[in-house]
Each structure stands twice: as C-alpha cells, then as structure tokens.
Short mmCIF file of C-alpha atoms and ligand atoms in Angstrom, two decimals:
data_model
loop_
_atom_site.label_atom_id
_atom_site.label_comp_id
_atom_site.label_asym_id
_atom_site.label_seq_id
_atom_site.Cartn_x
_atom_site.Cartn_y
_atom_site.Cartn_z
CA MET A 837 117.15 120.81 10.19
CA GLY A 838 116.27 117.83 12.37
CA TYR A 839 113.26 115.54 12.51
CA LYS A 840 110.73 115.11 15.28
CA CYS A 841 110.10 111.37 15.58
CA VAL A 842 107.41 109.62 17.62
CA VAL A 843 107.96 105.88 18.14
CA LEU A 844 105.08 103.64 19.24
CA ILE A 845 106.28 100.75 21.36
CA LYS A 846 104.50 97.87 23.02
CA GLN A 847 105.41 95.56 25.90
CA VAL A 848 104.56 91.98 24.96
CA PRO A 849 104.79 88.52 26.54
CA ASP A 850 107.79 86.63 25.17
CA THR A 851 105.76 84.32 22.94
CA LYS A 852 108.88 82.36 21.94
CA ARG A 853 108.71 80.83 25.41
CA ILE A 854 105.15 79.51 25.15
CA ALA A 855 105.11 75.95 26.43
CA GLY A 856 102.48 73.66 27.92
CA GLU A 857 102.33 75.22 31.37
CA VAL A 858 101.57 78.76 30.14
CA MET A 859 98.50 77.72 28.15
CA ASN A 860 95.16 78.02 29.95
CA ASP A 861 92.62 75.20 29.57
CA ASP A 862 90.49 77.38 27.26
CA GLY A 863 93.38 77.79 24.79
CA THR A 864 94.29 81.34 25.86
CA VAL A 865 97.77 82.27 26.99
CA ASN A 866 98.46 82.99 30.66
CA ARG A 867 100.36 86.25 30.03
CA ALA A 868 101.49 86.49 33.66
CA ALA A 869 103.48 83.26 33.27
CA LEU A 870 105.65 84.68 30.48
CA PRO A 871 108.44 87.27 30.79
CA ALA A 872 107.44 90.69 29.39
CA ILE A 873 109.73 92.06 26.68
CA PHE A 874 110.07 94.99 24.27
CA ASN A 875 108.18 94.03 21.09
CA PRO A 876 111.12 93.08 18.80
CA GLU A 877 110.11 95.12 15.73
CA ASP A 878 109.47 98.19 17.92
CA LEU A 879 113.20 98.04 18.75
CA ASN A 880 113.84 98.25 14.98
CA ALA A 881 111.47 101.25 14.76
CA LEU A 882 113.32 102.94 17.64
CA GLU A 883 116.68 102.18 16.02
CA MET A 884 115.48 103.74 12.73
CA ALA A 885 114.46 106.88 14.61
CA LEU A 886 117.84 106.96 16.39
CA GLN A 887 119.68 106.65 13.07
CA ILE A 888 117.61 109.56 11.69
CA THR A 889 118.36 111.83 14.63
CA ASP A 890 122.04 110.71 14.72
CA LYS A 891 122.38 111.84 11.09
CA TYR A 892 120.11 114.90 10.89
CA GLY A 893 119.42 115.86 14.51
CA GLY A 894 115.95 116.07 15.99
CA HIS A 895 114.01 114.62 18.88
CA ILE A 896 112.54 111.20 19.71
CA THR A 897 109.48 110.62 21.88
CA VAL A 898 108.48 107.03 22.66
CA VAL A 899 104.86 106.29 23.53
CA THR A 900 103.28 103.15 24.90
CA MET A 901 99.77 102.29 26.02
CA GLY A 902 99.74 99.70 28.76
CA PRO A 903 99.79 98.98 32.49
CA ALA A 904 102.39 100.27 35.01
CA ALA A 905 104.77 97.43 34.07
CA ALA A 906 105.06 98.84 30.53
CA SER A 907 107.13 101.68 32.05
CA ALA A 908 110.08 99.24 31.80
CA ILE A 909 110.25 99.55 27.98
CA LEU A 910 110.03 103.36 28.25
CA ARG A 911 113.08 103.31 30.55
CA ASP A 912 114.81 100.90 28.17
CA SER A 913 114.15 103.37 25.31
CA LEU A 914 115.71 106.21 27.34
CA PHE A 915 118.74 103.94 27.96
CA ARG A 916 119.04 103.43 24.18
CA GLY A 917 118.82 107.14 23.34
CA ALA A 918 115.17 108.33 23.22
CA ASP A 919 114.72 111.91 24.47
CA ASP A 920 111.27 111.67 25.99
CA ALA A 921 108.83 108.92 27.03
CA ILE A 922 105.09 108.78 27.64
CA LEU A 923 102.97 106.08 29.28
CA ILE A 924 99.27 106.09 28.40
CA THR A 925 97.58 104.20 31.17
CA ASP A 926 93.95 104.17 32.23
CA ARG A 927 91.63 101.41 33.41
CA ARG A 928 89.16 102.53 30.75
CA CYS A 929 91.63 101.33 28.05
CA ALA A 930 91.12 97.69 29.15
CA ALA A 931 89.62 95.31 26.55
CA SER A 932 90.53 97.64 23.68
CA ASP A 933 90.86 95.89 20.31
CA THR A 934 93.11 97.29 17.57
CA LEU A 935 90.53 99.90 16.51
CA ALA A 936 90.22 101.32 20.03
CA THR A 937 93.99 101.01 20.63
CA SER A 938 94.82 102.96 17.47
CA TYR A 939 92.16 105.56 18.31
CA ILE A 940 93.63 106.15 21.79
CA LEU A 941 97.18 106.26 20.39
CA SER A 942 96.05 108.75 17.71
CA CYS A 943 94.62 111.06 20.40
CA ALA A 944 98.00 110.97 22.18
CA VAL A 945 100.11 111.46 19.03
CA LYS A 946 97.93 114.43 17.99
CA LYS A 947 99.12 116.18 21.16
CA LEU A 948 102.71 115.91 19.93
CA ASP A 949 104.58 117.75 17.20
CA TYR A 950 105.94 115.22 14.68
CA ASP A 951 107.48 114.71 11.24
CA ILE A 952 107.78 110.92 11.33
CA VAL A 953 105.74 108.39 13.35
CA LEU A 954 107.38 104.97 13.54
CA CYS A 955 105.74 101.71 14.56
CA GLY A 956 106.93 98.14 14.51
CA ARG A 957 105.41 96.15 11.64
CA GLN A 958 103.64 93.80 14.02
CA ALA A 959 103.38 92.92 17.71
CA ILE A 960 104.32 89.32 18.57
CA ASP A 961 101.28 88.80 20.81
CA GLY A 962 98.27 90.36 19.04
CA ASP A 963 100.01 89.69 15.71
CA THR A 964 97.56 91.71 13.61
CA ALA A 965 99.87 94.41 12.12
CA GLN A 966 96.75 96.63 12.12
CA VAL A 967 97.69 99.33 14.64
CA GLY A 968 100.24 101.19 12.47
CA PRO A 969 97.99 101.50 9.37
CA GLN A 970 94.93 102.36 11.49
CA LEU A 971 96.91 105.02 13.33
CA ALA A 972 98.03 106.62 10.03
CA GLU A 973 94.39 106.77 8.88
CA LYS A 974 93.31 108.41 12.13
CA LEU A 975 96.16 110.92 12.00
CA GLY A 976 95.35 111.66 8.35
CA VAL A 977 98.97 111.10 7.24
CA PRO A 978 100.39 108.87 4.48
CA GLN A 979 101.86 105.54 5.50
CA ILE A 980 104.72 103.39 4.22
CA THR A 981 104.47 99.87 5.65
CA TYR A 982 107.04 97.04 5.78
CA VAL A 983 109.94 99.53 5.64
CA GLU A 984 113.36 97.90 5.42
CA GLU A 985 115.49 100.90 4.52
CA LEU A 986 115.36 104.68 4.45
CA ILE A 987 116.75 105.85 1.13
CA GLU A 988 116.39 109.62 1.46
CA LEU A 989 115.08 112.35 3.73
CA ASP A 990 115.21 115.87 2.35
CA GLY A 991 113.34 118.02 4.84
CA LYS A 992 109.98 117.85 3.04
CA GLY A 993 109.79 114.25 1.89
CA ILE A 994 111.00 110.72 2.45
CA THR A 995 111.91 107.81 0.18
CA ALA A 996 111.80 104.38 1.79
CA GLN A 997 112.26 100.84 0.58
CA ARG A 998 109.55 98.38 1.57
CA ASN A 999 109.69 94.62 1.41
CA ILE A 1000 106.68 93.28 -0.47
CA GLY A 1001 107.46 89.61 0.01
CA ASN A 1002 108.59 88.71 -3.49
CA GLY A 1003 110.51 91.92 -4.13
CA TRP A 1004 111.10 95.49 -3.01
CA GLN A 1005 109.37 98.76 -3.71
CA GLN A 1006 110.73 102.27 -3.26
CA VAL A 1007 108.03 104.71 -2.16
CA LYS A 1008 108.21 108.50 -1.87
CA SER A 1009 106.00 110.40 0.50
CA ALA A 1010 105.60 113.89 1.83
CA LEU A 1011 106.10 114.51 5.55
CA PRO A 1012 104.57 113.97 8.03
CA VAL A 1013 104.44 110.24 7.42
CA LEU A 1014 103.93 107.02 9.38
CA LEU A 1015 106.31 104.10 8.83
CA THR A 1016 105.95 100.52 9.98
CA VAL A 1017 109.39 98.96 10.31
CA THR A 1018 110.39 95.31 9.82
CA GLY A 1019 112.85 93.22 11.79
CA ASP A 1020 115.30 93.21 8.85
CA ALA A 1021 115.63 97.02 8.83
CA ASN A 1022 118.59 97.26 11.19
CA GLU A 1023 120.38 95.85 14.22
CA PRO A 1024 118.99 97.66 17.30
CA ARG A 1025 121.70 99.21 19.42
CA VAL A 1026 122.13 98.18 23.03
CA ALA A 1027 121.55 100.43 26.02
CA ALA A 1028 124.32 102.98 26.66
CA ALA A 1029 125.94 102.63 30.10
CA ARG A 1030 125.96 106.42 30.61
CA LYS A 1031 122.24 106.71 29.87
CA MET A 1032 121.49 103.73 32.11
CA MET A 1033 123.21 105.49 34.97
CA LYS A 1034 121.26 108.68 34.17
CA TYR A 1035 117.79 107.13 33.84
CA LYS A 1036 117.87 103.99 36.02
CA LYS A 1037 115.78 105.76 38.67
CA ALA A 1038 113.30 107.31 36.20
CA ARG A 1039 109.75 106.30 37.12
CA THR A 1040 106.16 106.90 36.01
CA PRO A 1041 103.70 108.23 38.65
CA ILE A 1042 101.84 104.90 38.64
CA GLU A 1043 105.08 103.04 39.50
CA VAL A 1044 105.74 105.52 42.31
CA GLU A 1045 102.22 104.94 43.64
CA GLU A 1046 102.51 101.14 43.48
CA LYS A 1047 105.81 101.20 45.39
CA ILE A 1048 104.47 103.56 48.07
CA LYS A 1049 101.37 101.39 48.54
CA ASP A 1050 103.59 98.30 48.95
CA GLU A 1051 105.80 100.04 51.50
CA ASN A 1052 102.87 101.54 53.46
CA PRO A 1053 100.17 98.85 53.50
CA ASP A 1054 98.25 100.51 56.36
CA ALA A 1055 98.34 104.11 55.12
CA ASN A 1056 95.07 105.77 54.10
CA LYS A 1057 94.32 107.13 50.61
CA LYS A 1058 95.11 110.76 51.51
CA ASP A 1059 98.50 109.92 53.05
CA ILE A 1060 99.40 107.76 50.04
CA GLN A 1061 98.47 110.61 47.70
CA GLU A 1062 100.64 113.07 49.65
CA LEU A 1063 103.61 110.69 49.56
CA VAL A 1064 103.12 110.13 45.82
CA THR A 1065 102.93 113.88 45.10
CA HIS A 1066 106.08 114.48 47.15
CA LYS A 1067 108.08 111.69 45.47
CA CYS A 1068 106.91 112.68 41.97
CA GLY A 1069 107.96 116.28 42.70
CA GLU A 1070 111.43 115.07 43.70
CA LEU A 1071 111.76 112.97 40.53
CA GLU A 1072 110.54 115.85 38.34
CA GLU A 1073 113.19 118.19 39.75
CA LYS A 1074 115.85 115.67 38.74
CA GLY A 1075 114.33 115.15 35.26
CA LEU A 1076 113.43 111.57 36.18
CA LEU A 1077 109.62 111.67 36.14
CA ILE A 1078 108.34 109.81 33.07
CA LYS A 1079 105.21 111.44 31.64
CA GLN A 1080 101.92 109.64 32.21
CA TRP A 1081 98.72 110.48 30.34
CA ASP A 1082 95.17 109.23 30.83
CA LEU A 1083 92.16 109.25 28.50
CA ASP A 1084 90.94 112.60 29.84
CA PHE A 1085 94.33 114.19 29.21
CA VAL A 1086 94.51 112.97 25.59
CA GLY A 1087 90.91 114.13 25.04
CA ALA A 1088 89.62 110.69 23.97
CA ASP A 1089 85.90 110.13 23.39
CA LEU A 1090 85.18 107.25 25.80
CA ASN A 1091 82.69 105.73 23.34
CA TRP A 1092 85.67 104.81 21.15
CA CYS A 1093 87.77 103.30 23.95
CA GLY A 1094 87.87 100.01 25.86
CA MET A 1095 85.24 97.32 25.43
CA GLY A 1096 82.57 99.78 24.19
CA GLY A 1097 84.82 101.07 21.42
CA SER A 1098 85.93 97.58 20.31
CA PRO A 1099 83.81 95.93 17.62
CA THR A 1100 86.01 92.79 17.53
CA LYS A 1101 84.33 89.85 19.23
CA VAL A 1102 86.33 86.70 19.91
CA ARG A 1103 83.75 83.94 19.30
CA ARG A 1104 85.96 80.89 19.64
CA ILE A 1105 89.57 80.05 20.38
CA GLN A 1106 90.85 76.93 18.75
CA SER A 1107 94.04 75.00 19.36
CA VAL A 1108 95.32 73.78 16.03
CA ILE A 1109 96.73 70.31 16.46
CA LEU A 1110 98.47 68.77 13.48
CA THR A 1111 97.14 65.25 13.09
CA ALA A 1112 99.40 63.86 10.35
CA LYS A 1113 101.49 61.14 11.88
CA GLU A 1114 104.00 60.51 9.19
CA SER A 1115 105.83 62.51 6.58
CA ARG A 1116 105.59 61.79 2.88
CA ASP A 1117 108.33 62.04 0.35
CA VAL A 1118 107.67 64.05 -2.78
CA GLU A 1119 109.72 63.18 -5.84
CA PRO A 1120 112.13 66.12 -6.43
CA ASN A 1121 111.02 66.63 -10.02
CA GLU A 1122 108.32 68.57 -11.94
CA LYS A 1123 105.85 65.67 -11.81
CA GLY A 1124 106.24 65.14 -8.05
CA ILE A 1125 105.63 68.83 -7.35
CA ALA A 1126 102.71 69.05 -9.82
CA ASP A 1127 101.06 66.00 -8.18
CA MET A 1128 101.49 67.53 -4.72
CA ILE A 1129 99.99 70.87 -5.81
CA HIS A 1130 97.09 69.05 -7.46
CA GLU A 1131 96.43 67.13 -4.23
CA LEU A 1132 96.54 70.33 -2.12
CA ILE A 1133 94.04 72.02 -4.48
CA GLU A 1134 91.76 68.97 -4.41
CA ASP A 1135 91.56 68.96 -0.60
CA LYS A 1136 91.17 72.79 -0.62
CA THR A 1137 94.39 73.44 1.35
CA ILE A 1138 95.34 75.93 -1.36
CA ALA A 1139 93.15 77.63 -3.98
P1 FAD B 1814 99.98 95.22 15.95
O1 FAD B 1814 98.94 95.90 15.16
O2 FAD B 1814 100.54 93.94 15.40
O3 FAD B 1814 101.14 96.23 16.33
C1 FAD B 1814 101.80 96.99 15.33
C2 FAD B 1814 102.56 98.10 16.01
O4 FAD B 1814 101.66 99.05 16.59
C3 FAD B 1814 103.47 97.68 17.15
O5 FAD B 1814 104.67 97.13 16.66
C4 FAD B 1814 103.64 99.01 17.88
O6 FAD B 1814 104.54 99.83 17.18
C5 FAD B 1814 102.24 99.61 17.77
N1 FAD B 1814 101.43 99.25 18.93
C6 FAD B 1814 100.55 98.23 19.07
N2 FAD B 1814 99.99 98.25 20.30
C7 FAD B 1814 100.54 99.31 20.96
C8 FAD B 1814 100.39 99.84 22.26
N3 FAD B 1814 99.57 99.29 23.17
N4 FAD B 1814 101.11 100.95 22.59
C9 FAD B 1814 101.94 101.53 21.69
N5 FAD B 1814 102.13 101.05 20.45
C10 FAD B 1814 101.44 99.96 20.08
N6 FAD B 1814 95.06 93.79 25.05
C11 FAD B 1814 95.30 94.14 26.31
O7 FAD B 1814 96.46 94.42 26.65
N7 FAD B 1814 94.30 94.20 27.27
C12 FAD B 1814 93.01 93.89 26.95
O8 FAD B 1814 92.12 93.95 27.80
C13 FAD B 1814 92.71 93.51 25.60
N8 FAD B 1814 91.47 93.21 25.22
C14 FAD B 1814 91.21 92.86 23.94
C15 FAD B 1814 89.92 92.54 23.55
C16 FAD B 1814 89.65 92.15 22.24
C17 FAD B 1814 88.26 91.82 21.84
C18 FAD B 1814 90.70 92.08 21.30
C19 FAD B 1814 90.45 91.68 19.87
C20 FAD B 1814 91.99 92.41 21.67
C21 FAD B 1814 92.27 92.79 22.99
N9 FAD B 1814 93.55 93.11 23.39
C22 FAD B 1814 93.79 93.47 24.67
C23 FAD B 1814 94.66 93.09 22.46
C24 FAD B 1814 94.87 94.46 21.89
O9 FAD B 1814 93.76 94.86 21.13
C25 FAD B 1814 96.05 94.45 20.98
O10 FAD B 1814 97.15 93.99 21.70
C26 FAD B 1814 96.37 95.83 20.48
O11 FAD B 1814 95.28 96.41 19.81
C27 FAD B 1814 97.52 95.83 19.51
O12 FAD B 1814 97.26 94.95 18.46
P2 FAD B 1814 98.39 93.98 18.01
O13 FAD B 1814 98.98 93.37 19.22
O14 FAD B 1814 97.86 93.10 16.95
O15 FAD B 1814 99.46 95.01 17.43
#
C-alpha cells in the first residue's frame, strides 16, 4: 500500500511580531520588515502527511507558490522528511487573490499523482482559509476541512475528525481527498540532523541565479545563463536541485492568473482602534449577563 500525499505550504510574514514600525502609513503591513516563517498550520499538514507515510508508506511532495525566498520552507520540509519539493514561481503570479492562487495551485497539483492533498486550515497573513476549499473544487475532489485527527485510512477511503467549534464531527470520504488541517492536529516534528546535512545545499534554479548575479555583477545575460545552467546541472547530479515550475509548465490559462484573474478588489484598509477607555464590571449572575447581552443587541454589536 502507501499513500501519495501532496502538501501545500506557504511562506508568511511572522504576524505575531507586528508592531508600530512595521505598519505603513496607509495601514498595510511592510512585509519586508518581518521575518518570513513557515505558515504554522502548514507544518501541521506536513506532520499529518509524515505520520501517514510513517505508518503506511508512500511519498510526500510539498508545493509552494511564491518568490525565490519561499525556497527556504521547501528545504525545511525536506529536512523534516518530505521526499520531493516544488516551487511555483513566475512574475505573472503577482497580485493573485485566493481565486487565482488556488487556480494556479490546482494546475500544478493536477500534474502530480496523489491520494491525499493536505493544506493548512488558514495562512496567518491572508487569513482567509479559502485556498484549501477552492483548490478541492478545482481539482474536483471531496474536502474535509478543520481536520484534527485521522481516524482511519483503508486504501480506498478516509475517516477524519473535524473540529466544528462547538463539537466534533467524524466524516468519511473516498480517496482522493483534500484535507485542511488545524493547529491542534499534532505536534510538528523538528528537522532531522541527517536530512539537514543531506539537503542543506539543495537550491531552486532561481536561488542559483540570484546568487550568481550577486557574485558576478558585471557579467552579461548570456554568461549568467551559462553559469546558472552549469551550477544547476551539478546540483541535479547530486539530487540537490529543487524543482521549479512556471505558469507555462503547469499549463495555466493566463486569464485566470495574477491581477487579471483576481476579482477581489481592496477598496479600503481600515485600522481598527478600540476607543473604550475604561472597563466595566458585569455582575456575575444571570441578570448581569442578560443586561449585557441586551445592551449588545441594542447597539447592534451582536444580532
Ligand atoms: P489561506 O486560504 O488562509 O490558506 C490556506 C492554506 O492554503 C494554507 O495553509 C496553505 O496550505 C495553502 N496556501 C495558501 N497560499 C498558498 C501558496 N501561495 N502556496 C502554497 N499553498 C498555499 N499575495 C502575494 O504574495 N503577492 C501579491 O501580489 C498579492 N496580491 C494580492 C492582491 C489581492 C487583490 C488580494 C486580495 C490578495 C493578494 N495577495 C497577494 C494575497 C494572496 O491572494 C493570498 O496570500 C493567497 O491567495 C492565499 O490566501 P490566504 O493567505 O488567505 O491563504
């Protein structure tokens, strides 16, 4: 047996560290001023895939769409036990909203053979939790969201427990399936020293190119290209060239990518500033709570 797992991972700014100096005047976040990290719930998705392949065997491919710097989380995934890693990078992906992002990811995943696609529940920057469900729709596979535990895998189907906020639900599905995994699902393992030694020099072609350009500021385009081809060939021989795909390779329709493929329009960004200056005590009894709820309904805070 064995299960072919594809894990979608995203590099995100560490939004826990947002403080005054990383906010732009227009209310947007200056991403460059924050350290880039592995989206936390994507680590839980990777860990779930690792636990599946530890138990049943199989193969794990991690996929991310992002700039050259996102190669770091692909390497990190190899350190933790993933078998294969793919960077989707292309300038024409820029300004993609969740619809375009999930379309591009679906084109890439369709090129892979899979039984289980795993996503994090939500990314800590975009925060929409839309990409997983949209991706399942575009792949035409069932989805189980908010997965906290895998109950059973029997070769043809899966039973998973999802957290629905005020309780739990066990859902059965046929394979292939897409899961979105919550932060409570497991404790992600750390990188293995042996795998770090093996993959520490693994690079994507775009990283190779950036380094060669830095080291040869006066070289022309043709010379740079030759150096890149040579270095990538060396890495490939050693099994250290991380795959890199562009929109042409995944066969994406450009009308569905980037700005043109993104119907979301951000009309206004608002900083929410809490104006209440003092706290109020509510009597810890039925009447105190009923009065507070009545007041919140009156001022339309709750419906
Ligand atoms: P969620 O839906 O919360 O993520 C859920 C899960 O989906 C993740 O845990 C992960 O498993 C998977 N996932 C999400 N994104 C990726 C990814 N990139 N690769 C692999 N797996 C993934 N972002 C930019 O970086 N550059 C831009 O130019 C840009 N322009 C935008 C323009 C508009 C109008 C809008 C609305 C958004 C833009 N974004 C841009 C943000 C981008 O659309 C989102 O970051 C992206 O669609 C993912 O959405 P999310 O962060 O809400 O992820």
